[in-house]
Short mmCIF file of C-alpha atoms and ligand atoms in Angstrom, two decimals:
data_model
loop_
_atom_site.label_atom_id
_atom_site.label_comp_id
_atom_site.label_asym_id
_atom_site.label_seq_id
_atom_site.Cartn_x
_atom_site.Cartn_y
_atom_site.Cartn_z
CA UNK A 1 13.96 1.07 -23.90
CA UNK A 2 12.54 -1.32 -21.35
CA UNK A 3 11.47 -0.56 -17.79
CA UNK A 4 10.45 -3.59 -15.78
CA UNK A 5 9.81 -4.82 -12.27
CA UNK A 6 12.73 -7.22 -11.76
CA UNK A 7 12.03 -8.21 -8.18
CA UNK A 8 9.39 -8.10 -5.45
CA UNK A 9 9.53 -8.57 -1.70
CA UNK A 10 7.52 -8.07 1.43
CA UNK A 11 7.89 -8.33 5.16
CA UNK A 12 5.42 -8.45 8.03
CA UNK A 13 6.30 -8.73 11.73
CA UNK A 14 5.88 -12.17 13.34
CA UNK A 15 3.38 -11.17 16.02
CA UNK A 16 -0.25 -11.72 14.97
CA UNK A 17 -3.17 -9.89 16.57
CA UNK A 18 -6.44 -11.72 15.91
CA UNK A 19 -9.99 -10.42 16.11
CA UNK A 20 -10.38 -12.56 19.23
CA UNK A 21 -7.46 -10.71 20.81
CA UNK A 22 -9.20 -7.42 19.96
CA UNK A 23 -12.42 -8.66 21.62
CA UNK A 24 -10.45 -8.50 24.89
CA UNK A 25 -9.23 -4.93 24.21
CA UNK A 26 -12.34 -3.04 22.99
CA UNK A 27 -16.10 -3.58 22.68
CA UNK A 28 -16.08 -5.53 19.43
CA UNK A 29 -16.57 -9.05 18.08
CA UNK A 30 -14.90 -11.24 15.51
CA UNK A 31 -18.29 -11.47 13.79
CA UNK A 32 -18.59 -7.65 13.45
CA UNK A 33 -15.04 -7.24 12.17
CA UNK A 34 -15.27 -10.08 9.64
CA UNK A 35 -18.71 -9.11 8.36
CA UNK A 36 -17.89 -5.36 8.05
CA UNK A 37 -14.29 -5.58 6.86
CA UNK A 38 -13.25 -9.15 6.00
CA UNK A 39 -10.26 -8.81 8.35
CA UNK A 40 -9.41 -11.79 10.55
CA UNK A 41 -5.92 -10.94 11.78
CA UNK A 42 -3.10 -8.44 11.34
CA UNK A 43 0.63 -8.39 12.07
CA UNK A 44 1.94 -5.99 14.71
CA UNK A 45 5.53 -4.83 15.16
CA UNK A 46 7.09 -4.58 18.60
CA UNK A 47 7.95 -1.22 20.14
CA UNK A 48 11.61 -1.45 19.13
CA UNK A 49 10.87 -1.95 15.42
CA UNK A 50 10.78 1.12 13.20
CA UNK A 51 9.17 1.54 9.79
CA UNK A 52 12.67 1.49 8.28
CA UNK A 53 13.25 -2.01 9.74
CA UNK A 54 10.12 -3.30 7.99
CA UNK A 55 11.12 -1.44 4.83
CA UNK A 56 14.70 -2.73 4.84
CA UNK A 57 13.52 -6.33 5.27
CA UNK A 58 11.14 -5.98 2.31
CA UNK A 59 13.84 -4.24 0.26
CA UNK A 60 16.34 -7.00 0.98
CA UNK A 61 13.80 -9.61 -0.18
CA UNK A 62 13.10 -7.66 -3.39
CA UNK A 63 16.81 -7.34 -4.19
CA UNK A 64 17.25 -11.07 -3.67
CA UNK A 65 14.28 -11.81 -5.92
CA UNK A 66 15.78 -9.53 -8.61
CA UNK A 67 19.21 -11.18 -8.23
CA UNK A 68 20.71 -7.76 -7.67
CA UNK A 69 22.88 -6.31 -4.93
CA UNK A 70 22.60 -2.97 -3.05
CA UNK A 71 25.29 -1.47 -5.28
CA UNK A 72 23.02 -1.90 -8.33
CA UNK A 73 20.50 0.59 -6.88
CA UNK A 74 20.76 4.30 -7.72
CA UNK A 75 17.37 5.53 -6.48
CA UNK A 76 15.56 4.75 -3.20
CA UNK A 77 11.95 5.86 -2.72
CA UNK A 78 9.92 5.02 0.37
CA UNK A 79 6.20 5.65 0.64
CA UNK A 80 5.09 5.94 4.24
CA UNK A 81 2.79 7.85 6.55
CA UNK A 82 4.72 6.57 9.56
CA UNK A 83 8.30 7.74 8.95
CA UNK A 84 10.91 6.80 11.55
CA UNK A 85 11.19 10.53 12.37
CA UNK A 86 10.36 13.86 10.66
CA UNK A 87 13.87 14.14 9.28
CA UNK A 88 15.96 12.51 7.86
CA UNK A 89 13.71 10.71 5.41
CA UNK A 90 13.03 7.03 6.00
CA UNK A 91 14.50 6.35 2.55
CA UNK A 92 17.96 7.47 3.69
CA UNK A 93 17.72 5.29 6.79
CA UNK A 94 16.75 2.32 4.62
CA UNK A 95 19.62 3.14 2.25
CA UNK A 96 22.05 2.98 5.18
CA UNK A 97 20.55 -0.23 6.58
CA UNK A 98 20.81 -1.97 3.21
CA UNK A 99 24.28 -0.63 2.37
CA UNK A 100 23.12 1.10 -0.83
CA UNK A 101 25.83 3.50 -2.12
CA UNK A 102 25.16 7.27 -2.17
CA UNK A 103 22.26 8.04 -4.51
CA UNK A 104 19.01 10.01 -4.65
CA UNK A 105 16.68 9.02 -1.78
CA UNK A 106 13.32 10.51 -0.86
CA UNK A 107 9.99 9.72 0.79
CA UNK A 108 6.50 10.00 -0.65
CA UNK A 109 3.55 11.08 1.51
CA UNK A 110 0.39 9.87 -0.24
CA UNK A 111 -0.83 7.49 2.49
CA UNK A 112 -2.41 4.26 1.18
CA UNK A 113 -2.03 5.44 -2.44
CA UNK A 114 1.71 5.98 -1.95
CA UNK A 115 3.03 2.89 -3.72
CA UNK A 116 1.12 3.81 -6.88
CA UNK A 117 2.33 7.42 -6.65
CA UNK A 118 5.80 5.91 -6.28
CA UNK A 119 5.45 3.71 -9.35
CA UNK A 120 4.44 6.77 -11.38
CA UNK A 121 7.36 8.88 -10.15
CA UNK A 122 9.96 6.11 -10.40
CA UNK A 123 8.83 5.15 -13.88
CA UNK A 124 9.04 8.77 -15.04
CA UNK A 125 12.53 9.17 -13.58
CA UNK A 126 13.80 5.96 -15.17
CA UNK A 127 12.18 6.86 -18.51
CA UNK A 128 13.89 10.26 -18.41
CA UNK A 129 17.22 8.42 -18.05
CA UNK A 130 17.82 10.09 -14.72
CA UNK A 131 18.47 6.80 -12.92
CA UNK A 132 18.87 3.12 -13.83
CA UNK A 133 17.60 0.96 -11.02
CA UNK A 134 15.16 1.96 -8.28
CA UNK A 135 14.19 0.37 -5.02
CA UNK A 136 10.59 1.44 -4.34
CA UNK A 137 9.21 0.53 -0.92
CA UNK A 138 5.81 0.97 0.69
CA UNK A 139 6.12 0.60 4.46
CA UNK A 140 3.98 1.49 7.44
CA UNK A 141 3.94 0.80 11.15
CA UNK A 142 0.33 1.80 11.66
CA UNK A 143 0.19 0.17 15.10
CA UNK A 144 2.21 3.16 16.34
CA UNK A 145 -0.43 5.67 15.18
CA UNK A 146 -3.51 3.64 16.15
CA UNK A 147 -5.80 4.65 18.99
CA UNK A 148 -6.14 1.27 20.69
CA UNK A 149 -9.20 2.48 22.63
CA UNK A 150 -11.17 3.42 19.47
CA UNK A 151 -12.99 0.32 18.19
CA UNK A 152 -13.98 2.07 14.95
CA UNK A 153 -10.35 2.27 13.79
CA UNK A 154 -8.15 -0.07 15.86
CA UNK A 155 -9.59 -3.21 14.27
CA UNK A 156 -8.62 -2.06 10.77
CA UNK A 157 -4.86 -1.65 10.60
CA UNK A 158 -1.74 -3.80 10.48
CA UNK A 159 2.01 -3.33 10.04
CA UNK A 160 4.04 -4.35 7.00
CA UNK A 161 6.22 -3.41 4.08
CA UNK A 162 6.56 -4.31 0.42
CA UNK A 163 9.20 -3.50 -2.15
CA UNK A 164 9.72 -3.45 -5.91
CA UNK A 165 13.01 -3.34 -7.79
CA UNK A 166 12.31 -1.40 -11.00
CA UNK A 167 15.07 -1.09 -13.60
CA UNK A 168 15.69 0.37 -17.05
CA UNK A 169 17.29 -1.67 -19.82
CA UNK A 170 18.28 0.35 -22.90
CA UNK A 171 18.77 -2.78 -25.03
CA UNK A 172 15.22 -4.11 -24.76
CA UNK A 173 11.89 -2.72 -25.85
CA UNK A 174 9.02 -3.36 -23.47
CA UNK A 175 7.59 -1.48 -20.55
CA UNK A 176 5.67 -2.66 -17.50
CA UNK A 177 3.83 0.63 -17.17
CA UNK A 178 0.89 1.13 -19.55
CA UNK A 179 -1.30 3.88 -18.11
CA UNK A 180 -2.46 5.50 -14.91
CA UNK A 181 -5.04 7.83 -13.44
CA UNK A 182 -3.70 9.53 -10.33
CA UNK A 183 -5.32 12.28 -8.33
CA UNK A 184 -6.00 13.88 -4.96
CA UNK A 185 -8.58 16.22 -3.45
CA UNK A 186 -7.54 18.07 -0.32
CA UNK A 187 -11.10 19.33 0.27
CA UNK A 188 -11.96 16.03 1.95
CA UNK A 189 -8.73 15.76 3.92
CA UNK A 190 -10.61 15.75 7.23
CA UNK A 191 -12.22 12.37 6.48
CA UNK A 192 -9.01 10.57 7.35
CA UNK A 193 -6.08 12.06 9.19
CA UNK A 194 -3.65 12.13 12.09
CA UNK A 195 -4.44 15.62 13.45
CA UNK A 196 -1.27 16.10 15.64
CA UNK A 197 1.86 16.23 16.01
CA UNK A 198 3.02 18.14 12.96
CA UNK A 199 3.68 21.87 12.66
CA UNK A 200 -0.04 22.74 12.81
CA UNK A 201 -0.51 21.03 16.16
CA UNK A 202 2.81 20.43 17.90
CA UNK A 203 3.31 17.53 20.29
CA UNK A 204 2.00 18.10 23.79
CA UNK A 205 0.92 16.11 26.83
CA UNK A 206 -2.69 17.26 26.26
CA UNK A 207 -2.46 16.11 22.66
CA UNK A 208 -1.38 12.64 23.73
CA UNK A 209 -4.27 12.48 26.23
CA UNK A 210 -6.63 13.37 23.35
CA UNK A 211 -5.01 10.79 20.99
CA UNK A 212 -4.15 13.54 18.49
CA UNK A 213 -1.14 11.49 17.35
CA UNK A 214 -3.39 8.68 16.08
CA UNK A 215 -5.59 8.04 13.05
CA UNK A 216 -9.12 9.45 13.05
CA UNK A 217 -11.51 8.50 10.27
CA UNK A 218 -15.05 9.17 9.15
CA UNK A 219 -15.52 5.54 8.10
CA UNK A 220 -18.74 5.73 6.06
CA UNK A 221 -17.67 8.87 4.12
CA UNK A 222 -14.24 7.40 3.43
CA UNK A 223 -15.87 4.16 2.34
CA UNK A 224 -18.13 5.90 -0.21
CA UNK A 225 -15.29 7.97 -1.62
CA UNK A 226 -13.01 4.93 -1.82
CA UNK A 227 -15.53 2.98 -3.88
CA UNK A 228 -16.36 5.81 -6.31
CA UNK A 229 -12.79 7.08 -6.73
CA UNK A 230 -11.22 3.65 -7.26
CA UNK A 231 -13.90 2.35 -9.60
CA UNK A 232 -14.07 5.50 -11.73
CA UNK A 233 -10.28 5.80 -12.07
CA UNK A 234 -10.07 2.11 -13.01
CA UNK A 235 -12.78 2.64 -15.64
CA UNK A 236 -10.90 5.62 -17.10
CA UNK A 237 -7.65 3.62 -17.30
CA UNK A 238 -9.43 0.75 -19.07
CA UNK A 239 -11.26 3.12 -21.43
CA UNK A 240 -8.18 5.04 -22.48
CA UNK A 241 -6.16 1.87 -23.11
CA UNK A 242 -8.99 -0.05 -24.79
CA UNK A 243 -8.46 -2.97 -22.40
CA UNK A 244 -11.54 -4.81 -21.17
CA UNK A 245 -12.00 -6.23 -17.68
CA UNK A 246 -11.98 -9.75 -19.13
CA UNK A 247 -8.42 -9.25 -20.43
CA UNK A 248 -7.05 -8.60 -16.94
CA UNK A 249 -5.03 -11.39 -15.38
CA UNK A 250 -5.27 -9.76 -11.96
CA UNK A 251 -6.97 -6.80 -10.35
CA UNK A 252 -5.20 -5.70 -7.19
CA UNK A 253 -7.09 -3.08 -5.18
CA UNK A 254 -5.77 -1.52 -1.99
CA UNK A 255 -6.63 -3.88 0.86
CA UNK A 256 -8.63 -1.72 3.27
CA UNK A 257 -11.94 -3.54 3.43
CA UNK A 258 -13.27 -6.64 1.66
CA UNK A 259 -16.62 -4.91 1.04
CA UNK A 260 -14.89 -2.00 -0.71
CA UNK A 261 -12.95 -4.50 -2.85
CA UNK A 262 -16.19 -6.31 -3.79
CA UNK A 263 -18.03 -3.04 -4.55
CA UNK A 264 -15.23 -1.89 -6.87
CA UNK A 265 -15.12 -5.31 -8.56
CA UNK A 266 -18.86 -5.24 -9.13
CA UNK A 267 -18.75 -1.77 -10.70
CA UNK A 268 -15.98 -2.93 -13.04
CA UNK A 269 -17.73 -6.17 -13.91
CA UNK A 270 -14.86 -8.27 -12.54
CA UNK A 271 -15.82 -11.46 -10.77
CA UNK A 272 -12.62 -13.53 -10.79
CA UNK A 273 -8.98 -12.70 -10.40
CA UNK A 274 -9.44 -10.01 -7.79
CA UNK A 275 -6.60 -10.54 -5.34
CA UNK A 276 -7.46 -10.33 -1.65
CA UNK A 277 -5.12 -10.44 1.33
CA UNK A 278 -6.98 -8.14 3.72
CA UNK A 279 -8.18 -11.07 5.88
CA UNK A 280 -4.58 -11.90 6.83
CA UNK A 281 -2.99 -8.46 7.13
CA UNK A 282 -5.71 -5.84 7.62
CA UNK A 283 -5.04 -2.44 6.08
CA UNK A 284 -1.25 -2.03 5.79
CA UNK A 285 -1.53 1.30 3.92
CA UNK A 286 1.48 1.84 1.61
CA UNK A 287 2.46 -1.83 1.83
CA UNK A 288 -0.80 -3.43 0.77
CA UNK A 289 -0.63 -3.57 -3.04
CA UNK A 290 3.04 -4.57 -3.04
CA UNK A 291 2.33 -7.42 -0.61
CA UNK A 292 -0.28 -8.74 -3.06
CA UNK A 293 2.11 -8.41 -6.01
CA UNK A 294 4.85 -10.22 -4.12
CA UNK A 295 2.54 -13.05 -3.06
CA UNK A 296 1.35 -13.52 -6.64
CA UNK A 297 4.93 -13.37 -7.96
CA UNK A 298 6.37 -15.79 -5.40
CA UNK A 299 3.47 -18.22 -5.91
CA UNK A 300 4.11 -18.37 -9.66
CA UNK A 301 0.81 -16.66 -10.49
CA UNK A 302 2.30 -13.89 -12.63
CA UNK A 303 3.52 -14.58 -16.14
CA UNK A 304 5.28 -12.35 -18.63
CA UNK A 305 2.71 -10.23 -20.45
CA UNK A 306 -0.06 -10.57 -17.84
CA UNK A 307 -2.17 -7.43 -17.53
CA UNK A 308 -2.59 -6.19 -13.96
CA UNK A 309 -4.94 -3.44 -12.84
CA UNK A 310 -4.08 -1.80 -9.51
CA UNK A 311 -6.19 0.71 -7.59
CA UNK A 312 -5.62 2.56 -4.34
CA UNK A 313 -7.24 5.09 -2.09
CA UNK A 314 -6.11 6.89 1.03
CA UNK A 315 -5.72 9.98 3.17
CA UNK A 316 -5.38 13.28 1.34
CA UNK A 317 -7.71 12.22 -0.08
CA UNK A 318 -5.56 10.49 -2.69
CA UNK A 319 -6.43 7.82 -5.22
CA UNK A 320 -5.00 6.08 -8.26
CA UNK A 321 -5.43 3.28 -10.77
CA UNK A 322 -2.68 1.82 -12.92
CA UNK A 323 -2.59 -0.70 -15.72
CA UNK A 324 0.67 -2.65 -15.66
CA UNK A 325 2.09 -5.42 -17.85
CA UNK A 326 4.10 -8.08 -16.01
O1 UT7 B 1 -7.04 2.84 3.64
C1 UT7 B 1 -7.64 4.09 3.56
C2 UT7 B 1 -9.04 4.02 3.30
N1 UT7 B 1 -9.80 3.48 4.40
C3 UT7 B 1 -10.96 2.94 4.11
O2 UT7 B 1 -11.26 2.83 2.95
C4 UT7 B 1 -11.90 2.51 5.22
C5 UT7 B 1 -13.30 2.93 4.83
N2 UT7 B 1 -14.34 2.65 5.81
C6 UT7 B 1 -14.69 1.40 6.19
O3 UT7 B 1 -14.07 0.43 5.82
C7 UT7 B 1 -15.93 1.24 7.04
O4 UT7 B 1 -16.62 2.46 7.09
C8 UT7 B 1 -15.64 0.75 8.48
C9 UT7 B 1 -15.18 -0.69 8.47
C10 UT7 B 1 -14.58 1.62 9.12
C11 UT7 B 1 -16.90 0.83 9.33
O5 UT7 B 1 -17.93 0.06 8.72
P1 UT7 B 1 -19.39 0.67 8.53
O6 UT7 B 1 -20.25 -0.40 8.00
O7 UT7 B 1 -19.24 1.93 7.73
O8 UT7 B 1 -19.83 0.97 10.02
P2 UT7 B 1 -20.22 2.34 10.71
O9 UT7 B 1 -18.99 3.19 10.90
O10 UT7 B 1 -21.38 2.95 9.98
O11 UT7 B 1 -20.71 1.82 12.12
C12 UT7 B 1 -21.88 0.99 12.24
C13 UT7 B 1 -22.05 0.63 13.69
C14 UT7 B 1 -22.00 1.81 14.65
O12 UT7 B 1 -22.93 1.56 15.67
P3 UT7 B 1 -24.36 2.28 15.66
O13 UT7 B 1 -24.10 3.75 15.65
O14 UT7 B 1 -25.03 1.81 14.39
O15 UT7 B 1 -25.01 1.77 16.91
C15 UT7 B 1 -20.60 1.75 15.21
O16 UT7 B 1 -20.53 2.32 16.49
O17 UT7 B 1 -20.99 -0.25 14.10
C16 UT7 B 1 -20.38 0.26 15.29
N3 UT7 B 1 -18.98 -0.13 15.28
C17 UT7 B 1 -18.54 -1.28 15.78
N4 UT7 B 1 -19.18 -2.29 16.39
C18 UT7 B 1 -18.44 -3.34 16.79
C19 UT7 B 1 -17.94 0.56 14.75
N5 UT7 B 1 -16.80 -0.14 14.92
C20 UT7 B 1 -17.16 -1.29 15.56
C21 UT7 B 1 -16.44 -2.40 16.01
N6 UT7 B 1 -17.11 -3.41 16.60
N7 UT7 B 1 -15.10 -2.53 15.84
#
């Protein structure tokens, strides 16, 4: 049996918000943002665009890249922390927008680690012969949950979506998925969260005044955890597969902060072939790793058999590392 990524896609809104634009909105500078995060600009969706619009555009691109049509898909999974609405799931809205026939659709809530959680779940479902061809999407409209008066967070995030078409072929014998280390620890959930407007803290006018519907983060604590969790899970994946860092064609960490990426690379002894897109998109949460994969794929930088190490970290706290074969 073979399970492979047959297509990739991504979509970001046209509008770009630069660090110089942010200088006019909050007390910050391009120099601070670049030196602390590596981010230079991010894409921002307009008010009328929903997460499902970003997701559908990325999904359409991935189907095209796989040379498949919506009717070939029998599983739709969307990772997002910014669903269109509490219910129905964003995956069903994307299914409708893309014209995918009735099939299993569900969302994953693992924040920035969501695409890797999704790869694990989708792979397991395809391997168990429960479905044949999945559309896995990571999509977030973080601009809608950003406190634009808080300089410590508003400079970090961007909007975007990425998608993978992952299919099973019973006639072949290779598998893109080699190993993973996936975990979460709810004890540190307060480091990074949107405190309102769920069942614990329902929507209210006071809540809006206090920005409870936006992301709050303890930056330094999240930073430390991100570095240790991503580097140790990557090490465990490499150890258990006997693969060395020098054998990796690409390492693709979640794109939250260039300094985090460099710290993880240093701990793994990787100097080249670390893919970085954070300067152009900021932190796009669920979308970030898939955007990197799609850029590498579309630019002809992925070849059959290439070993790819991915790593992610996010609210929950959640984290994961995966070793994949292209
Ligand atoms: O995707 C999910 C995971 N998310 C992450 O992994 C993000 C993890 N955290 C980070 O990337 C970093 O902690 C930040 C980029 C958020 C912050 O960088 P830092 O080096 O940890 O800065 P800090 O929070 O310790 O703040 C240092 C100083 C403070 O001033 P004082 O107290 O030293 O006077 C902040 O008030 O920088 C100040 N500051 C800013 N100054 C200018 C914070 N934000 C800004 C800003 N512009 N935008």
